[in-house]
GROMACS .gro file of C-alpha atoms in nm:
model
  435
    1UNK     CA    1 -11.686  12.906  -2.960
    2UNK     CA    2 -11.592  13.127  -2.650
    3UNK     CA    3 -11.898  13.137  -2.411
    4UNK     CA    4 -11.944  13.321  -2.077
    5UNK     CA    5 -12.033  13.097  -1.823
    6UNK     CA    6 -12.016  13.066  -1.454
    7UNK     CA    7 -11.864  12.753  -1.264
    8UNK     CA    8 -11.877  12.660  -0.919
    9UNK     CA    9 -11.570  12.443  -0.887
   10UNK     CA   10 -11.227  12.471  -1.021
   11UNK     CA   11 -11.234  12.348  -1.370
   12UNK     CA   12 -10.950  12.388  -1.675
   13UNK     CA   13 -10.935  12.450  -2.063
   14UNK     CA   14 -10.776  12.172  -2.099
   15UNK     CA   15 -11.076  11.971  -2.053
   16UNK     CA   16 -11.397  12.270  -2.105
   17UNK     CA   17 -11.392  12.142  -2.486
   18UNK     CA   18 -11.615  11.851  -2.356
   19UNK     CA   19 -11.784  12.066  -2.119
   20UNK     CA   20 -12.184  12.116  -2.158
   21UNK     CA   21 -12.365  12.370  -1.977
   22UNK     CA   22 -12.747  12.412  -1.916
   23UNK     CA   23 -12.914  12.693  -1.794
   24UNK     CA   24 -13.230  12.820  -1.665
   25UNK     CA   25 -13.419  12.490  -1.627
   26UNK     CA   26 -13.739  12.537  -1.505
   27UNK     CA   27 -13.664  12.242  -1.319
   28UNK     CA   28 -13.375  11.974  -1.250
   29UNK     CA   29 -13.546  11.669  -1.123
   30UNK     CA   30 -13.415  11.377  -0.941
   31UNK     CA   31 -13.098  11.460  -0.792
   32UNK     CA   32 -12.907  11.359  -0.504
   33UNK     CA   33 -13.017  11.030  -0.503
   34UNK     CA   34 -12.629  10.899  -0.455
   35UNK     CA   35 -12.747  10.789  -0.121
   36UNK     CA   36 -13.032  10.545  -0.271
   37UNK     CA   37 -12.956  10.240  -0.442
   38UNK     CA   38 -13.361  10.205  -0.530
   39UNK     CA   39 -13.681  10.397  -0.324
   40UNK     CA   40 -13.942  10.155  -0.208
   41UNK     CA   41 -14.283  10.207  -0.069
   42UNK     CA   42 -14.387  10.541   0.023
   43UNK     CA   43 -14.028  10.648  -0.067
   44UNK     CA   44 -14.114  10.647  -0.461
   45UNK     CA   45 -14.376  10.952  -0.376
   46UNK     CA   46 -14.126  11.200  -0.392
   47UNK     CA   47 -13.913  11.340  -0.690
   48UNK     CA   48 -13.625  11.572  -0.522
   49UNK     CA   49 -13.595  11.880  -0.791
   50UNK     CA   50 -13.453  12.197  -0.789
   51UNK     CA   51 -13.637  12.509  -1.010
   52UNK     CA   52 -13.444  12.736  -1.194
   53UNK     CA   53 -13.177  12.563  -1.252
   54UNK     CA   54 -12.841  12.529  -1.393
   55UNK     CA   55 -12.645  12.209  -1.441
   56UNK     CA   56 -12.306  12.104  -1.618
   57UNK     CA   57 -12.142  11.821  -1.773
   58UNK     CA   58 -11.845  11.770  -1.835
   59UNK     CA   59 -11.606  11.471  -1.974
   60UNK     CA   60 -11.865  11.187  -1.975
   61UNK     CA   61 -12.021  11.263  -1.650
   62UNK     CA   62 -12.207  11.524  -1.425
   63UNK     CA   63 -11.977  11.782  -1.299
   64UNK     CA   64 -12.185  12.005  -1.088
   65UNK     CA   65 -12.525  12.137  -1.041
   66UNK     CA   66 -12.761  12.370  -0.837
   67UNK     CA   67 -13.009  12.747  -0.853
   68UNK     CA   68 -12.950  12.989  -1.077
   69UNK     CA   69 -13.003  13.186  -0.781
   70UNK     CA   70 -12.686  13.111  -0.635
   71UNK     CA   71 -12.452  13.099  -0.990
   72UNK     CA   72 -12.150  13.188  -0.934
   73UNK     CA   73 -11.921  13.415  -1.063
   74UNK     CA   74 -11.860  13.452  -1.458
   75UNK     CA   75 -11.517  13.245  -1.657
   76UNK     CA   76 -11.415  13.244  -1.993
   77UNK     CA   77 -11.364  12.909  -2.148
   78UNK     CA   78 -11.311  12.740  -2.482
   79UNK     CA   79 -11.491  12.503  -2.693
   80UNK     CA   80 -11.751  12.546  -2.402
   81UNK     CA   81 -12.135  12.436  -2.531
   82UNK     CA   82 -12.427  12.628  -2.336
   83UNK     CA   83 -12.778  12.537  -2.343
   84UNK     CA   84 -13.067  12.721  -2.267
   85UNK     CA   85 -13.330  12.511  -2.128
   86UNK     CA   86 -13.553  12.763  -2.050
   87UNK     CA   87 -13.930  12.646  -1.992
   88UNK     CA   88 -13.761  12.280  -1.995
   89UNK     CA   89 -13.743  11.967  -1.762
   90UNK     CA   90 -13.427  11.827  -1.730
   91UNK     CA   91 -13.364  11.491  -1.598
   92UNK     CA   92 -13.168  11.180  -1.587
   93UNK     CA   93 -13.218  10.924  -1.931
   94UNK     CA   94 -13.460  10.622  -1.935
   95UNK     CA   95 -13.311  10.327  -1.795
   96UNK     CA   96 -13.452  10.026  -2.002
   97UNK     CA   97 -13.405   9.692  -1.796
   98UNK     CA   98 -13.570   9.456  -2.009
   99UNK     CA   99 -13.577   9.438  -2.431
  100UNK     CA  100 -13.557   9.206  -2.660
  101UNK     CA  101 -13.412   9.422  -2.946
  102UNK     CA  102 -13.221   9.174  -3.132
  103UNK     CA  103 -13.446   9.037  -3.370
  104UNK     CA  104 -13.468   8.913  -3.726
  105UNK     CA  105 -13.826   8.951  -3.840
  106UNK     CA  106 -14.150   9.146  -3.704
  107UNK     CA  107 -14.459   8.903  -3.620
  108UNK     CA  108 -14.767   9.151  -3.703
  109UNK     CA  109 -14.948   8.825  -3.864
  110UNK     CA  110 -14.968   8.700  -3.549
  111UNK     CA  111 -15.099   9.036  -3.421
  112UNK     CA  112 -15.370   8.980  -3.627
  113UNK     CA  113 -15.405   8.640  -3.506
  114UNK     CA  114 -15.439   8.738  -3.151
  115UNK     CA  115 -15.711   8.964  -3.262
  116UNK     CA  116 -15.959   8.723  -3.385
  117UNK     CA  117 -15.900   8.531  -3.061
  118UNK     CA  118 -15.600   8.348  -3.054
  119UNK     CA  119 -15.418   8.341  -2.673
  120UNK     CA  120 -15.024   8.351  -2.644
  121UNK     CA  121 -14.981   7.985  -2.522
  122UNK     CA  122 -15.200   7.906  -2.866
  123UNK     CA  123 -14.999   8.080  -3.112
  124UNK     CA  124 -14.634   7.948  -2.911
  125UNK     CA  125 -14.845   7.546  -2.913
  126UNK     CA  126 -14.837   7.575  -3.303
  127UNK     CA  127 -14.462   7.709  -3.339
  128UNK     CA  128 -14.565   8.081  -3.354
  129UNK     CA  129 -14.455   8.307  -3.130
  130UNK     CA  130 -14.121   8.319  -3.006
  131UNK     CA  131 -14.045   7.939  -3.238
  132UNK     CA  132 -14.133   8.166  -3.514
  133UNK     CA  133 -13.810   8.421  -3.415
  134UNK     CA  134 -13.625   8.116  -3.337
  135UNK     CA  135 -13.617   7.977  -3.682
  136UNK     CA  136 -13.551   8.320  -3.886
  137UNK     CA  137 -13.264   8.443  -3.662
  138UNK     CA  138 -13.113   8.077  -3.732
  139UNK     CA  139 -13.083   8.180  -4.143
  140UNK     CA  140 -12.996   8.533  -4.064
  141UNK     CA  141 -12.651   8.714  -4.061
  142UNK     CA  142 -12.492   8.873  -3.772
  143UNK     CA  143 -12.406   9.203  -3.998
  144UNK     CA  144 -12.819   9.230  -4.062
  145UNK     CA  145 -12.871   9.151  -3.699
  146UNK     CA  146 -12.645   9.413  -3.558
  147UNK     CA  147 -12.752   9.707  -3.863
  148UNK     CA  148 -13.139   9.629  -3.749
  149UNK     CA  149 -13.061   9.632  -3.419
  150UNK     CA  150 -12.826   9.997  -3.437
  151UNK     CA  151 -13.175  10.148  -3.599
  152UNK     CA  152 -13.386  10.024  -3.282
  153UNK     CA  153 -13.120  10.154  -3.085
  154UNK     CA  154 -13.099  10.483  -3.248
  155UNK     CA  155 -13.515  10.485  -3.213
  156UNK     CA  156 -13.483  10.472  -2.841
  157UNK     CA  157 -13.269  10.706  -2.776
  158UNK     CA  158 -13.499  10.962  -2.970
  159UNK     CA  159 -13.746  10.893  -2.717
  160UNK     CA  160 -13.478  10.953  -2.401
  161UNK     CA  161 -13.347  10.620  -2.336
  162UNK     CA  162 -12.990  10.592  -2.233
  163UNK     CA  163 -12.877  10.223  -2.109
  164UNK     CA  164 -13.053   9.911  -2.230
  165UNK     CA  165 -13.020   9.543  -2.138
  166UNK     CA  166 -13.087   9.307  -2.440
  167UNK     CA  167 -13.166   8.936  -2.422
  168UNK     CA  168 -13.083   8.695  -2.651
  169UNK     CA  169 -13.331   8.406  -2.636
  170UNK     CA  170 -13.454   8.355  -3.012
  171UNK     CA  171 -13.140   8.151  -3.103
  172UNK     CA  172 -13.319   7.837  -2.917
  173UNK     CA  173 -12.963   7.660  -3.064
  174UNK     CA  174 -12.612   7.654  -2.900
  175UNK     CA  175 -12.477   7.825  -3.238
  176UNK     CA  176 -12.781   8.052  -3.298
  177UNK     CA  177 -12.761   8.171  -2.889
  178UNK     CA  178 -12.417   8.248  -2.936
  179UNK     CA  179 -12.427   8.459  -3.286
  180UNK     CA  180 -12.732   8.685  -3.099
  181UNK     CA  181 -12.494   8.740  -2.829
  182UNK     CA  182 -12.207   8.833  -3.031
  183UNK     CA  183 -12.480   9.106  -3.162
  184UNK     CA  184 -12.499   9.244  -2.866
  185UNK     CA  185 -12.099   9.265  -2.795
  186UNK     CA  186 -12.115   9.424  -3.096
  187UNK     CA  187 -12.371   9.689  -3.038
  188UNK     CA  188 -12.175   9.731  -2.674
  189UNK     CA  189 -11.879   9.839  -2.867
  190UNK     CA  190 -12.057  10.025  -3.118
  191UNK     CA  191 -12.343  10.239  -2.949
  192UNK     CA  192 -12.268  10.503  -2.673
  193UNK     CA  193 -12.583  10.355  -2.483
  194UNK     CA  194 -12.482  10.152  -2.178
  195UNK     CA  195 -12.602   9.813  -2.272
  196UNK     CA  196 -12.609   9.487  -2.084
  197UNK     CA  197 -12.613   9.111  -2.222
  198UNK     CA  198 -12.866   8.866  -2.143
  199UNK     CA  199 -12.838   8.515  -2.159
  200UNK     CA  200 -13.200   8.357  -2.229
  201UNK     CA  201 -13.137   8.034  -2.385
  202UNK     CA  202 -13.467   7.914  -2.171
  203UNK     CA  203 -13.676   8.156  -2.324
  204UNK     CA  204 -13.928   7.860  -2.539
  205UNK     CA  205 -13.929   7.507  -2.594
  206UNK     CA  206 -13.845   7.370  -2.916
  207UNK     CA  207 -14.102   7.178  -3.098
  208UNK     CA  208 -13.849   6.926  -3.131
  209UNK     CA  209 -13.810   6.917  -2.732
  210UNK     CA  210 -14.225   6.911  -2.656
  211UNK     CA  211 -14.293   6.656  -2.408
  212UNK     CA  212 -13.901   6.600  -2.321
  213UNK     CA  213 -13.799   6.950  -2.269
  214UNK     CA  214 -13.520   6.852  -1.975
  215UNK     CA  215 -13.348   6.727  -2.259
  216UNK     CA  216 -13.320   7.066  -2.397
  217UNK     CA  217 -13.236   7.152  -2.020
  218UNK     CA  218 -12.992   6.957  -2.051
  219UNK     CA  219 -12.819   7.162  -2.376
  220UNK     CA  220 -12.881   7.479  -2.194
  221UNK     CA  221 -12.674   7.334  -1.893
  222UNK     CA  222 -12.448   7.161  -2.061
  223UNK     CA  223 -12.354   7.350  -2.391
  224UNK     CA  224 -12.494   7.692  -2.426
  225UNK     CA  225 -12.354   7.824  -2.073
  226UNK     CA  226 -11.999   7.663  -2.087
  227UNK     CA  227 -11.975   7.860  -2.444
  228UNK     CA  228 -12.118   8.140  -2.334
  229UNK     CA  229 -11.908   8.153  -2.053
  230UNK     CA  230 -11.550   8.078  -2.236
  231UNK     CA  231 -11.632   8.391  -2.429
  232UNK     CA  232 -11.795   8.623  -2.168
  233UNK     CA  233 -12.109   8.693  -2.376
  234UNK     CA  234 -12.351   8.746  -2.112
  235UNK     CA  235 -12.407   8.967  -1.779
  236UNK     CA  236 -12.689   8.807  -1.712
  237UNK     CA  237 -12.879   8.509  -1.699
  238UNK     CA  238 -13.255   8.415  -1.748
  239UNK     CA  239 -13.559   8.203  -1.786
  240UNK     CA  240 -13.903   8.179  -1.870
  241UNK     CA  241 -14.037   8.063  -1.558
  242UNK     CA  242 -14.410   8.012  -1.633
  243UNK     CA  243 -14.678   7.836  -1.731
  244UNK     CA  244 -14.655   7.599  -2.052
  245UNK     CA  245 -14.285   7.717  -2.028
  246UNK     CA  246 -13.971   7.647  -1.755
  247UNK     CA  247 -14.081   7.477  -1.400
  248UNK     CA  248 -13.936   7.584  -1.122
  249UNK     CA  249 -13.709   7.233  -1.151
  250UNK     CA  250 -13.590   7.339  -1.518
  251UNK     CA  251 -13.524   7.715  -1.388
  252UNK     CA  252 -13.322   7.604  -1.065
  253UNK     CA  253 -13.098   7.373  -1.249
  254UNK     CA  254 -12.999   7.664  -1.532
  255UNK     CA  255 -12.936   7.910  -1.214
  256UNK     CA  256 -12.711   7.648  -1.056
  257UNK     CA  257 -12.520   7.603  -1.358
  258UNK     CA  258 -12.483   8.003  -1.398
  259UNK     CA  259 -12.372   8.055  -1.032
  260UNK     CA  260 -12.067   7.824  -1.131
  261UNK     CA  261 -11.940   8.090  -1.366
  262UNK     CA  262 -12.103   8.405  -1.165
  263UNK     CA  263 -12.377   8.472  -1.424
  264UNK     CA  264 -12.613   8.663  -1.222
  265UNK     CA  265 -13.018   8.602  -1.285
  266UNK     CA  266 -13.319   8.766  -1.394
  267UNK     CA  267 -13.614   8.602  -1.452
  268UNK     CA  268 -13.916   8.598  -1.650
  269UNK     CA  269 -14.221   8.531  -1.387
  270UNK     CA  270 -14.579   8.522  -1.291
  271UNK     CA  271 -14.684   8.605  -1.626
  272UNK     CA  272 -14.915   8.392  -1.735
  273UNK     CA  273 -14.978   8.215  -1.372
  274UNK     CA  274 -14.843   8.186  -1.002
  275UNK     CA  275 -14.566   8.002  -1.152
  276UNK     CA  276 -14.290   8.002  -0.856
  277UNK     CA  277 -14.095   8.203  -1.079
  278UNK     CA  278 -14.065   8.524  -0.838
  279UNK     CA  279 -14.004   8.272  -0.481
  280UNK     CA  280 -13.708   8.072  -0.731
  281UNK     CA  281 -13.559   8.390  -0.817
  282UNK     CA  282 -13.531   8.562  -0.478
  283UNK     CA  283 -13.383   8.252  -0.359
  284UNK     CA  284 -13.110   8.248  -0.634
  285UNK     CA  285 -13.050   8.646  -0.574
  286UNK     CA  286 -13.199   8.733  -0.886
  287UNK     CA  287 -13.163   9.086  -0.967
  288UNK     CA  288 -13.501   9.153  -1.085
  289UNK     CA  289 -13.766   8.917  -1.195
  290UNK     CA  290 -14.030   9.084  -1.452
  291UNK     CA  291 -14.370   9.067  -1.594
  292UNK     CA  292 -14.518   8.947  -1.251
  293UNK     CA  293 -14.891   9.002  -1.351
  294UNK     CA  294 -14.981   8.706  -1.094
  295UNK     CA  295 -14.800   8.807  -0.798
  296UNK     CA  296 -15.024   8.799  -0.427
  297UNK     CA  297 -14.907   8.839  -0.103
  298UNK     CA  298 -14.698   8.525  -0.056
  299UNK     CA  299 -14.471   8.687  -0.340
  300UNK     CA  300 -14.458   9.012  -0.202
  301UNK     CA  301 -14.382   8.889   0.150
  302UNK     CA  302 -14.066   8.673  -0.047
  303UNK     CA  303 -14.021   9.017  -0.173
  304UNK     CA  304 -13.970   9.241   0.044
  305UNK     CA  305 -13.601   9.292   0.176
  306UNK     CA  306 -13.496   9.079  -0.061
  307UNK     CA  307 -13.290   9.285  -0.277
  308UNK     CA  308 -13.478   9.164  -0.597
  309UNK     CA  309 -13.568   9.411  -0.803
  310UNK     CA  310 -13.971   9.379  -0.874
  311UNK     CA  311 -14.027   9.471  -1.236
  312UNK     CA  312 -14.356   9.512  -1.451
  313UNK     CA  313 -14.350   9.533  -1.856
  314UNK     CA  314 -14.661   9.739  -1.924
  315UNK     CA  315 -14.627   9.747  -2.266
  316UNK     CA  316 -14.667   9.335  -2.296
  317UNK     CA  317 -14.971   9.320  -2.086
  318UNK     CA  318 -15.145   9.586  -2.302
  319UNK     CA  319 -15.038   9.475  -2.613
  320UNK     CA  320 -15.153   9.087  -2.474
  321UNK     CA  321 -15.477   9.229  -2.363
  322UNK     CA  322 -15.395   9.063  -1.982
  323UNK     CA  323 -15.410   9.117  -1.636
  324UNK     CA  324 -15.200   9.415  -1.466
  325UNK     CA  325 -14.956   9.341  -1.244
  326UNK     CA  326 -15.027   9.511  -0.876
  327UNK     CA  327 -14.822   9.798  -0.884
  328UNK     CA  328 -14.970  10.015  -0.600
  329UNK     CA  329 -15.031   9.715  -0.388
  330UNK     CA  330 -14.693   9.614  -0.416
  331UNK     CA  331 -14.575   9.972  -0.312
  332UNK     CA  332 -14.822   9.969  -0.020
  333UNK     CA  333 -14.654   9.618   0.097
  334UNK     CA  334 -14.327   9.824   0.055
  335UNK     CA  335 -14.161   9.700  -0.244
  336UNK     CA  336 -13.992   9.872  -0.514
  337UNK     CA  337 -14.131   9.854  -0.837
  338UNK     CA  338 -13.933   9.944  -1.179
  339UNK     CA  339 -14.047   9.911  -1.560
  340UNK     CA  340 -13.936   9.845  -1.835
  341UNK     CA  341 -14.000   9.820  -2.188
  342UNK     CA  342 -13.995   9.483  -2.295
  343UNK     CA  343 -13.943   9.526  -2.668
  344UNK     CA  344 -13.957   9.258  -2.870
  345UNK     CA  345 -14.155   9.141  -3.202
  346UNK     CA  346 -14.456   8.951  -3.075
  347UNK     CA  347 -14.579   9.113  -2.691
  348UNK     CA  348 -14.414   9.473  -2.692
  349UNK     CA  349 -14.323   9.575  -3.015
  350UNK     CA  350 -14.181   9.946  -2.887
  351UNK     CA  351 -13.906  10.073  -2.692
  352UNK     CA  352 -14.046  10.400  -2.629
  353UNK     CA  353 -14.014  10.464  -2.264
  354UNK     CA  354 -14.223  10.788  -2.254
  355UNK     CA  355 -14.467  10.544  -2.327
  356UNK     CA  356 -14.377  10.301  -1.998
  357UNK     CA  357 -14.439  10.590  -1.809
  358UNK     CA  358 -14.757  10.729  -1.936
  359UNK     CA  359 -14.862  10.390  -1.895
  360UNK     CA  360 -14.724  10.338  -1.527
  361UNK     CA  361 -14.956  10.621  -1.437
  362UNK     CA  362 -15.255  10.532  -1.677
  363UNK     CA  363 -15.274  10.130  -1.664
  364UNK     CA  364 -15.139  10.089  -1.294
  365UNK     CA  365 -15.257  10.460  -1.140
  366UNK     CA  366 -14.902  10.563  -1.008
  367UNK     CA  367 -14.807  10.929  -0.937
  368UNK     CA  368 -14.628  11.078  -1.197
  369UNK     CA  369 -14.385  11.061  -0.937
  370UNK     CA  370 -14.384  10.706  -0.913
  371UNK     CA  371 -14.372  10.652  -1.235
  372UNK     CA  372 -14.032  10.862  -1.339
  373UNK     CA  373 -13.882  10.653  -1.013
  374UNK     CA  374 -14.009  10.348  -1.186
  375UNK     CA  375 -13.828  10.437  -1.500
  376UNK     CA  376 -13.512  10.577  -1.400
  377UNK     CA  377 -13.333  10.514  -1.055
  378UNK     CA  378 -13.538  10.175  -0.962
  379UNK     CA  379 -13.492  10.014  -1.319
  380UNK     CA  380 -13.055  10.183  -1.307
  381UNK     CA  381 -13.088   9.918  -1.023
  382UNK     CA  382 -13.295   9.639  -1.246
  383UNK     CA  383 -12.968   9.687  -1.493
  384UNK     CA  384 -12.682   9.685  -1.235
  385UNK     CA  385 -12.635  10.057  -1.289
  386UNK     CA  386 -12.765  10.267  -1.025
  387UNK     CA  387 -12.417  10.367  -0.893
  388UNK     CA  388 -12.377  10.524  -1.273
  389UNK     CA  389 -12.725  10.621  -1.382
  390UNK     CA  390 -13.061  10.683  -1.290
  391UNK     CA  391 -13.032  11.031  -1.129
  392UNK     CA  392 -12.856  11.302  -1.146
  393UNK     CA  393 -12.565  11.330  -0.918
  394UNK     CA  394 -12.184  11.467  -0.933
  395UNK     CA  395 -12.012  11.180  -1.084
  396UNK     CA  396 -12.272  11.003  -1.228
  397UNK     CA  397 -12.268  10.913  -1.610
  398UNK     CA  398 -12.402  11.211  -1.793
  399UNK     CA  399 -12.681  11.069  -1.984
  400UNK     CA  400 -12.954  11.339  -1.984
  401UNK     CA  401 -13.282  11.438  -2.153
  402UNK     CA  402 -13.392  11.778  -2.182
  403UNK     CA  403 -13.732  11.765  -2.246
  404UNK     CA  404 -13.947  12.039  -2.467
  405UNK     CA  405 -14.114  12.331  -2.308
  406UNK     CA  406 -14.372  12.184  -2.078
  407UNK     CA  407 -14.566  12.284  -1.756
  408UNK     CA  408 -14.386  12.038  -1.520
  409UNK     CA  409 -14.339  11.662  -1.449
  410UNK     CA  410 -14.781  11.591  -1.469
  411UNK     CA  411 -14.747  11.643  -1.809
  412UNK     CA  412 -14.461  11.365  -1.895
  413UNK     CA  413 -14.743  11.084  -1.818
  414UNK     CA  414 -15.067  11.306  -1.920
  415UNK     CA  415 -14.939  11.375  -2.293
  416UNK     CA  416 -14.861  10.976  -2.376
  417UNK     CA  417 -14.920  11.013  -2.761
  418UNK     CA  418 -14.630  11.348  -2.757
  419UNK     CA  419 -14.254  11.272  -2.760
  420UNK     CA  420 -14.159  11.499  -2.515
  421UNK     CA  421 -13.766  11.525  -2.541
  422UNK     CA  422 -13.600  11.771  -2.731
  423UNK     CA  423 -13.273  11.696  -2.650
  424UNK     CA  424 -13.068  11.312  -2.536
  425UNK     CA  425 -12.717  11.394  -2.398
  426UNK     CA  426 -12.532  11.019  -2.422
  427UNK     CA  427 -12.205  10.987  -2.193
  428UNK     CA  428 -12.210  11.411  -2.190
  429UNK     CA  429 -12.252  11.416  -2.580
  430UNK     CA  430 -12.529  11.499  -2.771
  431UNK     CA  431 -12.668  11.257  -2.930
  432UNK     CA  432 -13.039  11.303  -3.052
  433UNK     CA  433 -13.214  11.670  -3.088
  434UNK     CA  434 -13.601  11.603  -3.191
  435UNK     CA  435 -13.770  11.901  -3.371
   0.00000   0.00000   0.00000
């Protein structure tokens, strides 16, 4: 297809045939944020955008960008695809810095259960819960795994998510760790999402281990990180650091261990109590540390400056029927905050990130600006990423949602039961078109 189209830099045939170009935006939001590894505080207020706007991919990444007003003059090139986004939002993909995707077996029994009354630390005391993922991942096959988990992957990306970090963490077994690992290599080298490993062999306690959990410690230590390091399965570590779960002394003897083989951390904390989860991980440089529904001033003051990314999971603490986290306060103490989806079987069973942010703004009262920084630059950074994703910049991956007509960024958190993407761009490619 030959298509008339005007480019601002030099730019060949020989490599238009991967070249996508949008035009008329009503309005190109969060760009040139190269400069910003994360916004904290008062920075997440503001959304740079430019209305009327044009902007161009090409060969994986972002190629160029800026007003219609000042297009430049018209080229002919091959193969070229145009898009006109008129009425449309364009901005970078959903990063998603926290799932649980892998998984054999939905738990809406339990659902039920926690309806007439049952708490989380109930249903996990009587080998529900996460035990109850732990023993059907053990009889299921990797193939089933990885097709389940393609679908889930596929469902996200409908909704505008573009890069993904999945935990393992229902193996709860050396061999059963490893196999939901191997999943996610697989999906790595399969999906065109960005994805990132996590290893959570401290995510429960075995019944068998009740009462003498160092013992199971002790496997995590001894045997599931030395395997998981011979094959390099995992870009991250974690652990449930909470209540009825990991103590601080469990957590800081896993983190040890990792730092021998450069397994970075993320942590599970404060969600079920001031646990010491959020002061262990700033001390072992954890890149983010999530849920963090019981976080006060002590934790924000270990916070602040520390480079650890703070990180709330909306969807678990509605779903749970709990406590929210403090987002604003934590913004007025001058933290960052990202979110993330937390999808998983028994807390959070979605991945939509439209959702994350209508909730960001509903649940925890953020700006709408707030919110979209909260789901796209700040959790790039919860994921590793933000020199690749998060905003749009020259160079930066192309992953891209262009959403459906709309009146401008208010409605993306006002309209929380709409999917509001029309088009996902993966890597510069299109990948999802929504009717």
């Amino acid at each position: 297809m030959n298509s008339e189209i005007l480019i601002p830099l030099p730019y060949t045939k020989s490599n238009a045939k991967m070249a996508v170009l949008i035009r008329n935006i009503k309005s190109l939001i969060q760009v040139d944020r190269k400069e910003k590894a994360f916004l904290a505080g008062d920075e997440m207020k503001d959304i740079p955008t430019i209305d009327n706007a044009w902007l161009l991919l090409d060969n994986e990444r972002i190629h160029s960008y800026g007003s219609m007003e000042k297009f430049p003059e018209t080229e002919q090139f091959d193969n070229l695809e145009t898009v006109d986004a008129s009425g449309c939002l364009v901005m970078p993909a959903f990063c998603d810095s926290h799932t649980h995707l892998v998984f054999p077996n939905t738990r809406e029994v339990e659902y039920v259960d926690k309806i007439n009354g049952l708490s989380y630390e109930e249903i996990a005391e009587r080998g529900g819960g996460i035990l109850n993922s732990a023993k059907a991942i053990q009889e299921a096959s990797e193939d089933k795994l990885f097709e389940d988990a393609m679908q889930r992957l596929d469902l996200i990306t409908g909704y505008g998510t573009g890069a993904v970090e999945i935990k393992s963490g229902y193996g709860l077994t050396t061999e059963s760790e490893l196999k939901m690992l191997r999943v996610i290599k697989r999906l790595k080298q399969n999906s065109p999402l960005t994805i990132k490993s996590n290893f959570l062999g401290a995510h429960s306690i075995p019944m068998e281990f009740r009462g003498q959990q160092e013992k199971y410690v002790d496997i995590v230590v001894n045997e599931m990180l030395p395997a998981v390091a011979e094959e390099n399965l995992a870009d991250f570590v974690d652990v449930f650091c909470d209540k009825g779960f990991f103590t601080v002394e469990d957590t800081e003897r896993i983190l040890e261990k990792a730092a021998e083989y450069g397994i970075r951390p993320k942590i599970h904390a404060n969600e079920l109590d001031y646990s010491g989860g959020i002061q262990v991980g700033v001390k072992y440089n954890a890149l983010s540390v999530d849920h963090l529904e019981f976080t006060g001033e002590e934790e924000m003051k270990v916070l602040k400056g520390s480079g650890t990314m703070p990180t709330i999971l909306p969807g678990a603490a509605f779903f749970l029927g709990m406590k929210y986290a403090p987002a604003k306060e934590m913004m007025a103490y001058g933290l960052p905050v990202a979110m993330a989806s937390d999808f998983n079987p028994g807390s959070s069973p979605s991945g939509n990130m439209q959702l994350i942010l209508s909730m960001a703004s509903i649940l925890y009262r953020m700006t709408p600006q707030e919110a979209i920084n909260a789901t796209t630059l700040n959790t790039a950074y919860a994921l590793g990423v933000e020199n690749e994703l998060g905003s749009i910049d020259k160079g930066k991956i192309a992953n891209i949602i262009i959403t459906k007509p709309i009146n401008g960024i208010e409605y993306l958190p006002y309209a929380y039961g709409d999917n509001k993407v029309w088009k996902v761009y993966i890597k510069g490619k299109p990948a999802k078109e929504n009717q």
